[in-house]
Amino acid sequence: MFGFKRSIKKIFSGKKQKSPTPEKSPDDVIRSRFKTKYWNFKSLLSINNTILEIMSEMELALRGNQRFGMEFIRASCISISVNIYKLIEKINDISDNRYETLYHAFADIQYKINQILEERGKSIGGELVLSIEEINKDSANYTGSKMANLGEIMNLTGINVPHGFVITVSAYHLFLKHSDLQKNISQQLQSVDIEDIMMLGTASSNIQNLIMQSTIPPELEAAIFDGYRRLEEKTEKDVKVSMRSSALGEDSRESSFAGQYHTELNVSYKTLIHSYKKVLASKYSPQAITYRFNKGFRDEDIIMCVGCMAMVEAVSSGVMYSKDPGDINNNQVFINAVPGLGKSVVEGSISPDLFVASREPTIKILKKEIHVKDQGALFFSNKELLSVKLPEPEKSVPAITDIQALSLSKQAVTLENHFKNPQDIEWAIEKDGLVRILQSRPLKQVGKEDNEFKDTLAIKVNNHTILNGGVAASPGVACGPAFILNSIEEIYKFPAGAVLVTKNSLPQWAAILNRAVAVVTDRGGIAGHLATVSREFGIPAIFDTLTATDKIKNKTIITVDAYARKVYEGKAEALLRASPAGGISTIKGSPVYTTLKRMLKHITPLNLTNPKGNNFTPDGCHTYHDITRFCHEKAVKEMFDSGNNNRKIRAGKRLVINDAPTQWWIVDLGDGLKGSMEKDTVKLENIASAPMLALWEGMTAVKWDGPPPIDTRGFMSIMVQSTMNRDLGASGQSSYAQNDCAIISKNFCNLSCRFGYHYSVVQTFISDQSRENYIRFCFKGGAADLNRKFRRMKLIEEILVKYDFQVEIHEDYMNANIEGYDQLFTINRLKILGYLTMHTRQLDMIMSNPARAAYYKEKLLKDICFWFPQAGE
């Protein structure tokens, strides 16, 4: 239809026709393609930065003390996945789809991440209701720890537990599925700002109403009533029960959930179902939602089981601890007791009596604190709850006798020994003196390290401060001998237990982080590859100090405080004693923490550290970090190769400048030129490319004196090479004999030039993002014999290495690169490179012996120090 309409329109549009589009020249086509590649490349760098920042945020969440929930994890994973996909698109746009297999690596990693995100706990299809006699501590994943522990205790000799039953995990899943509740609950929770109390309260109310208004599946209702009837057979007709939460994750050592959920007392047969739903709904009280978030539990981790236990007609009740909760070293039993039911103890509405008993060698009462019970006591009698004001004489009577305190102490020790850790125990004593255990869970004690912890910033350190500043790439404090690493060759000398001190944060240094206790660098940021791996290993790290390699002396003992971003001379004893062992998250070990940790195994580890390694392929990418590293490396290479291949472009503007060393053509990629200019020419003041100007300053800062005096052997060497190598002919028709060309933008320069018999290419990108910045330098050619060319190559290499370049030489071909430094540093290195490009030409002809090479090396270094003094910073 659309094609037909276009045809009709064409017929009736008249004879007027558009003039044909002029055909583009080959140079125009090449330039247009390179322009497209460049802007894709620049976009790739921006995406690369975004990905590294997301990784950094995720790792800091794991290593730091900030609170986070599943929404943070989901949002981060979605964001990083979207950007990784964009990154793969960009590298394929740049490379003419040479890396399409990256999509397969991406899909494989994303599948593994989605599997973790979609986990909702085990789907259990077992019993809906179990009696307490049928369960033990191994049933915790099915009944919750609270009821599982009571089932375990019931089997212990000399300890009594009320009869009861538990409504299980399967019942919870069945209830949610029957009313399709989980979807509605998740929608409410996803929009909640945990810091907005009003929003939280509204969501809590909405979810609890949803639960209370939902119907119970008939089979679950029947199972609950059947459990109650079996309880009647063990106790009495119309027995009243207490209904309490026994959620998965509750009553663990790190997360007690104490007081977060609802307990319903004195429940009859008629109100069983209503009370069950009230306990389920209490999972979404504002305090319970906040508690889970702060402790790192996902909503789906908390599966609410409910325990139903026969009410106990208690004359006294309370809570006891088998050890002192305030001191891990205090080996005593602490008993809190009140008349009647223990609800007032756990709610804090009454001051309980305190009994402290010894444990070894014999149990005896050490201390008693008896309080006046002015508040009403809660009793259960004749199947009814009663709040009773104690008569005046009874207000000061101990809630329990010394004999009962000793009996309770013995049971506390028995329970601790059985569960193999200190216990927090709820108990009740009936009229006949029988002790009933209502709950026993692990006791969280305050350890010595918790009492003595102090902010490291407040610690007085007498040691001399060597460094102060930089960025804390990974938190922590560590001490060891400094080892200044200057080159990749020295990596094998790095000793275990040393502090890695280096100029820049190269990914290669990750190979020795398992031996390092800390890292300090002159340059680098928290989102870089080494920072990521440092956090992964838990290694304290301070980056971007600017002067670490100058101020820190090799092999001296130093203390690194990444919290305060300081390096001290010697061993700072006070700091090391008071500081925590790394910035570990307060929710470490929680389900949310564990989920993020599992997720990051597929996101942040960096396996591709060596671009020349056999595994540096799309198939070698096993994490998102691998894909990021691979794409960045290949993108730079693609741009370098493209610029090298496009050095014949002559359709740009000719640079008009006096005393230019050669004729230059400038190809603008969009923002590399400024101001008004002639149609076919450009002046130096029109250049807006920072890297091009830096190179030009280096090339022209010192006037070239011309070729050095040549000896007879050098002259003969040139003649032999000229006759043997057609590329060195003087006719100007060789592949090297092209006018020099600079392809530029504001941040980018690909400069290819020919001086005599030497050909070089420099590609660089400079921005205010250090991780984007790089220089790649290729140098080839020479007119002398191989020996002289090699000496000239080594001279250049030694100078470049001194100024932080990584250099490789293959006969008369050199590759050098530098990356990850800040803008000013990179510009200074470009100036040096420009100077060397100009002043090392034709030196190969006079490189007859090592002494001559050493002389010219010294001369070149003096020039650099004089003309570019800032380059040594």
Short mmCIF file of C-alpha atoms in Angstrom, two decimals, residues 316-321 334-356 368-375 395-400 427:
data_model
loop_
_atom_site.label_atom_id
_atom_site.label_comp_id
_atom_site.label_asym_id
_atom_site.label_seq_id
_atom_site.Cartn_x
_atom_site.Cartn_y
_atom_site.Cartn_z
CA SER A 316 5.71 -16.58 87.12
CA SER A 317 7.51 -16.19 83.82
CA GLY A 318 10.40 -14.44 82.24
CA VAL A 319 13.54 -14.49 80.15
CA MET A 320 16.93 -15.90 81.05
CA TYR A 321 20.34 -15.82 79.40
CA PHE A 334 21.05 -14.00 84.16
CA ILE A 335 17.36 -14.57 84.99
CA ASN A 336 14.63 -11.94 84.65
CA ALA A 337 11.32 -12.86 86.31
CA VAL A 338 7.84 -11.38 86.81
CA PRO A 339 4.61 -12.71 88.33
CA GLY A 340 2.20 -14.26 85.82
CA LEU A 341 2.91 -14.34 82.10
CA GLY A 342 6.18 -13.03 80.76
CA LYS A 343 4.65 -10.63 78.24
CA SER A 344 5.51 -7.65 80.43
CA VAL A 345 9.17 -8.69 80.44
CA VAL A 346 9.56 -8.85 76.70
CA GLU A 347 7.50 -5.69 76.23
CA GLY A 348 9.48 -3.82 78.90
CA SER A 349 6.38 -2.64 80.67
CA ILE A 350 7.56 -3.80 84.12
CA SER A 351 10.92 -3.96 85.89
CA PRO A 352 11.56 -7.66 86.43
CA ASP A 353 13.43 -9.21 89.28
CA LEU A 354 17.01 -10.13 88.43
CA PHE A 355 18.81 -13.25 89.60
CA VAL A 356 22.46 -13.83 88.70
CA LYS A 368 19.47 -10.70 93.43
CA GLU A 369 17.65 -7.48 92.55
CA ILE A 370 13.99 -7.52 93.62
CA HIS A 371 11.82 -4.72 92.26
CA VAL A 372 8.42 -3.42 93.35
CA LYS A 373 5.74 -4.63 90.90
CA ASP A 374 3.50 -1.58 90.66
CA GLN A 375 2.20 -2.49 87.23
CA LYS A 395 4.47 -6.20 95.27
CA SER A 396 7.90 -6.68 96.82
CA VAL A 397 7.86 -10.46 96.92
CA PRO A 398 10.37 -12.13 94.55
CA ALA A 399 8.69 -13.54 91.44
CA ILE A 400 10.57 -16.81 91.91
CA TRP A 427 10.24 -19.79 80.39
#
